[in-house]
Coordinates of C-alpha atoms in Angstrom, one line a residue:
M1 CA -7.4 -19.6 -0.5
R2 CA -9.3 -22.8 0.2
A3 CA -8.2 -25.3 2.8
G4 CA -5.7 -27.8 1.4
E5 CA -4.8 -25.6 -1.6
N6 CA -1.3 -24.9 -0.4
G7 CA -0.1 -28.4 -0.7
P8 CA 2.9 -30.2 -2.3
R9 CA 1.6 -29.7 -5.8
T10 CA 1.4 -25.9 -5.2
R11 CA 4.9 -25.8 -3.9
V12 CA 6.3 -27.7 -6.8
A13 CA 4.5 -25.6 -9.3
S14 CA 5.9 -22.5 -7.6
A15 CA 9.4 -23.9 -7.7
L16 CA 9.0 -24.6 -11.4
G17 CA 7.8 -21.1 -12.0
A18 CA 4.3 -22.1 -12.9
T19 CA 3.1 -18.6 -12.3
R20 CA 5.0 -17.6 -15.4
P21 CA 3.9 -18.5 -18.9
H22 CA 5.2 -21.9 -19.8
G23 CA 6.2 -20.5 -23.2
A24 CA 9.0 -18.5 -21.5
L25 CA 11.0 -21.7 -21.1
A26 CA 11.2 -21.9 -24.8
F27 CA 13.7 -19.1 -24.8
P28 CA 16.5 -20.9 -22.9
L29 CA 15.7 -24.1 -24.8
A30 CA 16.1 -22.3 -28.1
L31 CA 19.3 -20.7 -26.8
I32 CA 20.8 -24.1 -26.1
V33 CA 19.8 -25.4 -29.5
A34 CA 21.2 -22.3 -31.2
I35 CA 24.5 -22.5 -29.4
V36 CA 24.9 -26.2 -30.2
L37 CA 24.1 -25.6 -33.9
A38 CA 26.5 -22.6 -34.0
D39 CA 29.2 -24.7 -32.4
V40 CA 28.7 -27.6 -34.9
L41 CA 28.8 -25.2 -37.9
A42 CA 31.7 -23.1 -36.6
P43 CA 35.3 -23.7 -37.7
A44 CA 37.2 -26.4 -35.9
E45 CA 39.3 -23.9 -33.8
V46 CA 36.1 -22.1 -32.5
H47 CA 34.4 -23.7 -29.5
L48 CA 31.1 -22.1 -28.3
G49 CA 30.2 -24.6 -25.6
A50 CA 31.1 -22.2 -22.8
L51 CA 28.2 -19.9 -23.9
L52 CA 25.8 -22.6 -22.7
V53 CA 26.1 -21.2 -19.2
V54 CA 23.9 -18.3 -20.3
A55 CA 20.8 -20.6 -20.5
P56 CA 20.4 -21.4 -16.8
A57 CA 21.4 -17.9 -15.8
V58 CA 18.6 -16.5 -18.0
T59 CA 16.1 -19.1 -16.8
A60 CA 16.7 -18.1 -13.1
S61 CA 15.4 -14.6 -14.0
F62 CA 11.9 -15.7 -14.5
A63 CA 11.5 -19.4 -13.4
G64 CA 11.9 -21.3 -10.2
P65 CA 14.9 -23.3 -9.0
L66 CA 13.7 -26.6 -10.4
A67 CA 13.2 -25.2 -13.9
T68 CA 16.6 -23.6 -13.6
C69 CA 18.3 -26.8 -12.6
A70 CA 16.5 -28.6 -15.4
I71 CA 17.8 -26.1 -18.0
G72 CA 21.2 -26.4 -16.4
A73 CA 21.2 -30.1 -16.8
L74 CA 20.2 -29.8 -20.5
A75 CA 23.1 -27.3 -20.9
V76 CA 25.6 -29.8 -19.4
G77 CA 24.2 -32.5 -21.7
A78 CA 24.6 -30.2 -24.7
Q79 CA 28.1 -29.3 -23.6
V80 CA 29.0 -33.0 -23.5
A81 CA 27.3 -33.6 -26.9
T82 CA 29.4 -30.9 -28.6
S83 CA 32.6 -32.4 -27.3
L84 CA 31.7 -35.7 -29.2
Q85 CA 31.6 -34.1 -32.7
P86 CA 34.2 -35.2 -35.3
T87 CA 36.5 -32.3 -34.4
P88 CA 37.2 -33.2 -30.8
V89 CA 37.6 -30.6 -28.1
A90 CA 40.4 -30.8 -25.5
M91 CA 39.2 -32.9 -22.6
E92 CA 40.4 -30.2 -20.1
N93 CA 38.2 -27.6 -21.8
V94 CA 35.2 -29.9 -21.7
V95 CA 35.7 -30.6 -18.0
A96 CA 36.2 -26.9 -17.3
H97 CA 33.1 -25.8 -19.2
T98 CA 31.0 -28.6 -17.6
I99 CA 32.1 -27.6 -14.1
A100 CA 31.4 -23.9 -14.9
I101 CA 27.9 -24.6 -16.1
T102 CA 27.2 -26.8 -13.1
V103 CA 28.5 -24.3 -10.6
I104 CA 26.7 -21.4 -12.2
T105 CA 23.5 -23.4 -12.3
A106 CA 23.8 -24.2 -8.6
L107 CA 24.5 -20.6 -7.7
V108 CA 21.6 -19.1 -9.7
S109 CA 19.2 -21.8 -8.5
L110 CA 20.1 -21.1 -4.9
A111 CA 19.7 -17.4 -5.4
R112 CA 16.3 -17.9 -7.0
H113 CA 15.3 -20.2 -4.1
L114 CA 16.3 -17.5 -1.6
Q115 CA 14.5 -14.9 -3.6
D116 CA 11.3 -16.9 -3.8
Q117 CA 11.5 -17.7 -0.1
R118 CA 11.9 -14.0 0.7
A119 CA 9.0 -13.2 -1.5
S120 CA 6.8 -15.8 0.2
E121 CA 7.7 -14.5 3.6
L122 CA 7.0 -10.9 2.6
G123 CA 3.7 -12.0 1.1
Q124 CA 2.7 -13.7 4.3
V125 CA 3.6 -10.5 6.3
R126 CA 1.5 -8.5 3.9
R127 CA -1.5 -10.8 4.3
V128 CA -1.2 -10.6 8.1
S129 CA -0.8 -6.9 8.1
V130 CA -3.8 -6.4 5.7
A131 CA -5.9 -8.8 7.9
A132 CA -5.0 -6.8 11.0
Q133 CA -5.7 -3.5 9.4
Q134 CA -9.0 -4.7 8.0
A135 CA -10.0 -5.9 11.5
V136 CA -9.4 -2.5 12.9
L137 CA -10.2 -0.2 10.0
R138 CA -13.5 -1.4 8.7
P139 CA -14.6 0.0 5.3
L140 CA -17.2 2.8 5.7
P141 CA -20.7 2.1 4.3
R142 CA -21.7 4.0 1.2
R143 CA -24.6 5.6 3.1
V144 CA -24.5 6.9 6.7
G145 CA -27.7 8.6 7.7
P146 CA -28.3 11.5 5.3
L147 CA -24.8 11.3 3.8
N148 CA -23.3 9.6 0.8
V149 CA -19.8 8.4 1.9
Q150 CA -16.8 7.3 -0.1
S151 CA -13.7 6.1 1.7
L152 CA -10.3 4.9 0.3
Y153 CA -7.2 3.4 2.0
L154 CA -4.0 3.4 -0.1
A155 CA -1.2 1.2 1.2
A156 CA 2.4 2.3 0.7
E157 CA 4.5 0.2 -1.6
D158 CA 6.3 -1.4 1.3
H159 CA 3.3 -2.7 3.2
A160 CA 5.3 -4.8 5.6
L161 CA 4.8 -2.1 8.2
I162 CA 1.3 -1.4 9.3
G163 CA 0.3 2.2 9.2
G164 CA -1.6 4.3 11.7
D165 CA -4.1 6.0 9.3
L166 CA -7.7 5.7 10.4
Y167 CA -11.3 6.8 9.7
A168 CA -14.7 6.1 11.1
A169 CA -18.3 7.2 10.9
V170 CA -20.9 7.1 13.7
R171 CA -24.5 8.0 13.9
T172 CA -26.0 10.1 16.7
S173 CA -29.7 10.8 17.3
H174 CA -29.6 13.9 15.1
S175 CA -26.3 13.9 13.2
T176 CA -23.4 11.9 11.7
R177 CA -20.0 12.3 13.1
L178 CA -16.8 11.4 11.1
L179 CA -13.3 10.9 12.3
I180 CA -10.1 10.8 10.3
G181 CA -6.7 10.6 11.9
D182 CA -3.1 9.5 11.7
V183 CA -1.2 7.9 14.6
M184 CA 2.5 8.8 14.6
G185 CA 4.7 5.8 13.9
K186 CA 4.4 2.4 12.2
G187 CA 3.9 -1.2 13.1
I188 CA 1.9 -2.9 15.8
T189 CA 2.2 0.0 18.3
A190 CA 0.7 2.4 15.8
M191 CA -2.1 0.0 15.0
G192 CA -2.8 -0.5 18.7
D193 CA -3.1 3.3 19.2
A194 CA -5.3 3.5 16.1
A195 CA -7.5 0.8 17.4
L196 CA -7.8 2.6 20.8
L197 CA -8.8 5.9 19.2
L198 CA -11.4 4.2 16.9
G199 CA -12.9 2.2 19.7
V200 CA -13.2 5.3 22.0
F201 CA -14.7 7.3 19.1
R202 CA -17.3 4.7 18.3
E203 CA -18.2 4.4 21.9
A204 CA -18.3 8.0 22.8
A205 CA -19.5 9.8 19.7
P206 CA -23.2 8.7 20.1
R207 CA -23.5 9.7 23.7
I208 CA -21.4 12.9 24.1
T209 CA -23.5 15.9 23.0
G210 CA -21.0 18.6 22.1
L211 CA -18.3 18.1 19.5
G212 CA -15.8 20.0 21.5
E213 CA -16.5 17.8 24.5
L214 CA -16.1 14.7 22.3
M215 CA -12.7 15.9 21.1
A216 CA -11.6 16.6 24.7
Y217 CA -12.6 13.1 25.7
L218 CA -10.7 11.6 22.8
D219 CA -7.6 13.7 23.8
A220 CA -7.9 12.5 27.4
R221 CA -8.1 8.9 26.5
V222 CA -5.2 9.0 24.0
S223 CA -3.1 11.0 26.5
A224 CA -3.8 8.4 29.2
S225 CA -2.9 5.5 27.0
T226 CA 0.3 7.3 25.9
A227 CA 1.3 7.9 29.5
E228 CA 0.6 4.2 30.5
T229 CA 2.7 2.8 27.6
A230 CA 5.5 5.3 27.5
R231 CA 8.9 4.1 28.7
P232 CA 11.0 6.3 31.0
E233 CA 14.0 6.3 28.6
E234 CA 11.9 7.4 25.6
T235 CA 12.3 11.1 24.8
T236 CA 10.1 11.1 21.6
E237 CA 6.6 12.5 21.9
F238 CA 3.9 10.2 20.6
F239 CA 0.7 11.9 19.3
T240 CA -2.2 11.5 16.9
T241 CA -3.4 14.1 14.5
A242 CA -7.2 14.0 14.0
A243 CA -10.1 15.8 12.5
V244 CA -13.8 15.4 13.5
V245 CA -16.7 16.5 11.4
E246 CA -20.4 16.6 12.4
V247 CA -23.1 16.9 9.8
P248 CA -26.6 17.5 11.1
D249 CA -29.5 15.5 9.7
A250 CA -31.5 18.7 9.3
P251 CA -30.2 21.4 6.8
G252 CA -27.5 23.4 8.4
P253 CA -23.8 23.9 8.7
A254 CA -21.2 21.2 9.3
L255 CA -19.0 21.5 12.4
L256 CA -15.3 20.8 12.2
I257 CA -12.5 20.4 14.7
N258 CA -8.9 19.9 13.5
S259 CA -6.2 18.8 15.9
G260 CA -3.0 19.1 14.0
H261 CA -4.4 17.3 11.0
V262 CA -4.4 17.9 7.3
P263 CA -7.0 20.7 6.6
A264 CA -10.2 19.5 5.0
L265 CA -11.3 20.7 1.6
L266 CA -14.9 21.9 1.1
H267 CA -16.5 22.3 -2.3
H268 CA -19.1 25.0 -1.8
G269 CA -20.7 27.4 -4.2
G270 CA -18.6 26.2 -7.1
R271 CA -15.3 26.8 -5.3
V272 CA -12.9 24.6 -3.4
L273 CA -12.2 26.0 0.1
T274 CA -9.6 25.0 2.5
C275 CA -11.1 24.6 5.9
D276 CA -8.2 26.3 7.7
T277 CA -9.5 26.1 11.2
E278 CA -7.7 27.6 14.2
P279 CA -4.8 25.4 14.8
D280 CA -5.1 22.9 17.6
P281 CA -2.3 20.7 18.9
P282 CA -2.5 17.0 18.1
L283 CA -4.1 14.6 20.5
G284 CA -2.1 12.8 23.1
L285 CA 0.3 15.5 24.2
G286 CA -0.9 15.4 27.8
L287 CA -2.3 19.0 27.8
L288 CA -5.3 18.0 29.9
G289 CA -7.0 20.9 31.5
T290 CA -5.0 23.5 29.5
R291 CA -6.9 23.3 26.2
S292 CA -10.4 23.5 24.9
F293 CA -11.8 22.5 21.5
R294 CA -14.1 24.9 19.7
P295 CA -15.8 23.6 16.5
R296 CA -15.9 25.9 13.5
A297 CA -19.1 26.0 11.3
Y298 CA -19.0 25.7 7.5
A299 CA -22.0 26.0 5.2
F300 CA -22.8 22.5 3.9
D301 CA -25.6 22.7 1.3
G302 CA -27.1 20.2 -1.1
D303 CA -24.3 19.8 -3.7
D304 CA -21.4 20.4 -1.3
V305 CA -18.7 17.8 -0.8
I306 CA -16.3 17.6 2.2
L307 CA -13.0 15.9 1.5
L308 CA -10.9 14.6 4.4
C309 CA -7.4 13.0 4.0
T310 CA -4.2 12.1 5.9
D311 CA -0.7 13.4 5.2
G312 CA 0.0 10.4 3.1
I313 CA -1.8 12.4 0.4
T314 CA -0.3 15.9 0.9
E315 CA 3.2 14.6 1.6
A316 CA 3.4 12.2 -1.3
R317 CA 6.4 13.1 -3.5
D318 CA 7.1 12.7 -7.2
P319 CA 10.5 11.4 -8.4
D320 CA 11.9 14.9 -8.1
G321 CA 10.8 15.3 -4.5
A322 CA 7.9 17.7 -5.0
F323 CA 4.8 17.3 -2.8
F324 CA 1.4 16.5 -4.2
P325 CA -0.4 19.8 -4.8
L326 CA -3.8 18.7 -3.4
A327 CA -5.5 22.1 -3.3
Q328 CA -4.3 22.9 -6.9
R329 CA -5.5 19.6 -8.3
A330 CA -8.7 19.7 -6.4
A331 CA -9.6 23.0 -8.1
E332 CA -9.5 21.2 -11.4
W333 CA -11.8 18.3 -10.4
T334 CA -15.5 17.7 -11.1
W335 CA -17.1 17.6 -7.7
A336 CA -20.2 15.8 -8.8
N337 CA -20.3 13.3 -5.9
P338 CA -17.9 11.6 -3.4
E339 CA -17.2 8.7 -5.7
S340 CA -16.0 10.9 -8.6
V341 CA -13.9 13.1 -6.2
V342 CA -12.1 10.1 -4.7
R343 CA -11.5 8.6 -8.1
Q344 CA -10.0 11.8 -9.5
L345 CA -7.8 12.1 -6.3
R346 CA -6.5 8.6 -6.7
H347 CA -5.8 9.1 -10.4
D348 CA -3.9 12.3 -9.9
L349 CA -2.0 11.0 -6.9
Q350 CA -0.8 7.9 -8.7
R351 CA 0.3 10.0 -11.7
H352 CA 2.2 12.3 -9.4
V353 CA 4.1 9.6 -7.5
R354 CA 4.4 7.3 -10.6
G355 CA 2.5 4.6 -8.8
A356 CA 4.7 4.2 -5.6
L357 CA 3.4 5.7 -2.4
Q358 CA 5.9 6.4 0.3
D359 CA 3.3 6.3 3.1
D360 CA -0.1 4.9 3.7
A361 CA -3.0 7.3 3.0
A362 CA -6.6 7.5 3.9
V363 CA -9.4 9.5 2.2
V364 CA -13.0 10.2 3.1
A365 CA -15.5 12.2 1.0
V366 CA -19.1 13.0 2.1
Q367 CA -22.2 14.6 0.6
R368 CA -25.8 14.7 1.5
N369 CA -28.0 11.9 0.1
G370 CA -29.7 12.7 -3.2
A371 CA -27.6 15.8 -3.8
G372 CA -25.0 14.2 -6.0
R373 CA -25.0 14.9 -9.8
S374 CA -24.3 12.3 -12.3
D375 CA -20.6 11.9 -13.0
P376 CA -19.8 13.3 -16.5
A377 CA -16.6 11.2 -16.5

């Protein structure tokens, strides 16, 4: 939005419902005309003026408060006009109908104003949360070293609460390291923890040689931060699930460490494999000195694709409460390149949940440069 764009003209247009087609106002206007004509043509003992209250009520469903008040004023005028026809209407009926139209117009206009105000506030919260999330969770480049990379962040339908899903990619002197994680919780606290983990990973990944040592360092930093910010009265454990992948520049296997995170999927040799590594506890549980991280090697050849995601994918439910069957759907995809894999995942996920995610979700797919086939889709 350009500076000065949100001025009085914009506010008035919003109140009038300018974001809707102007032709929509033709319906309540036609309704008023139809009721007046029907009242004029009806027998003398039939009075239809009370139906004019429908016009402002209908208008409030799609237009702003000013447009609703304008339609209400026209309805009042039409009510008065029908009372002046040759067959007079009892004055008490005219007054009662006029008061009813006025009161209903005022109530629905107020309700519409409050609804628009709430929508504006929610929109502002969403813009702030998106800006904060984008400042922390920068989009991954399409190419990182010898890898083609495709990332995706899907926000839940209610985006007022910032999620703790995260991902990052860092180059070392001989490899590329990728991180995907999910901080427990929502809001500013989760975003702060996510920012901490991302910052530590970006700083430490290029200089710490071993992947296990890197994961231990991340665990130590997350545990220290959790201990510093924890309140004595809190009994809930705060932790972060994470997976780290290292892909060497030279041909060779990829290394993976999974700390309580969703298992990665690997398309290798025409099959989709679940990288079911030895289970490690999540980061931040304060188990310093009592745990070690040992990476597991997976063959990662030319056409292979690794898919990483958060539990916003695997725990997404359909209207009947069934979880998204990631492994089953993945076996049906065309694993031509990271872009096609992420596109198929998004399509199947949205079909499963009918468009409304219950939780934020992050996805990263990687493949060696020049290995991808053309997408038949």
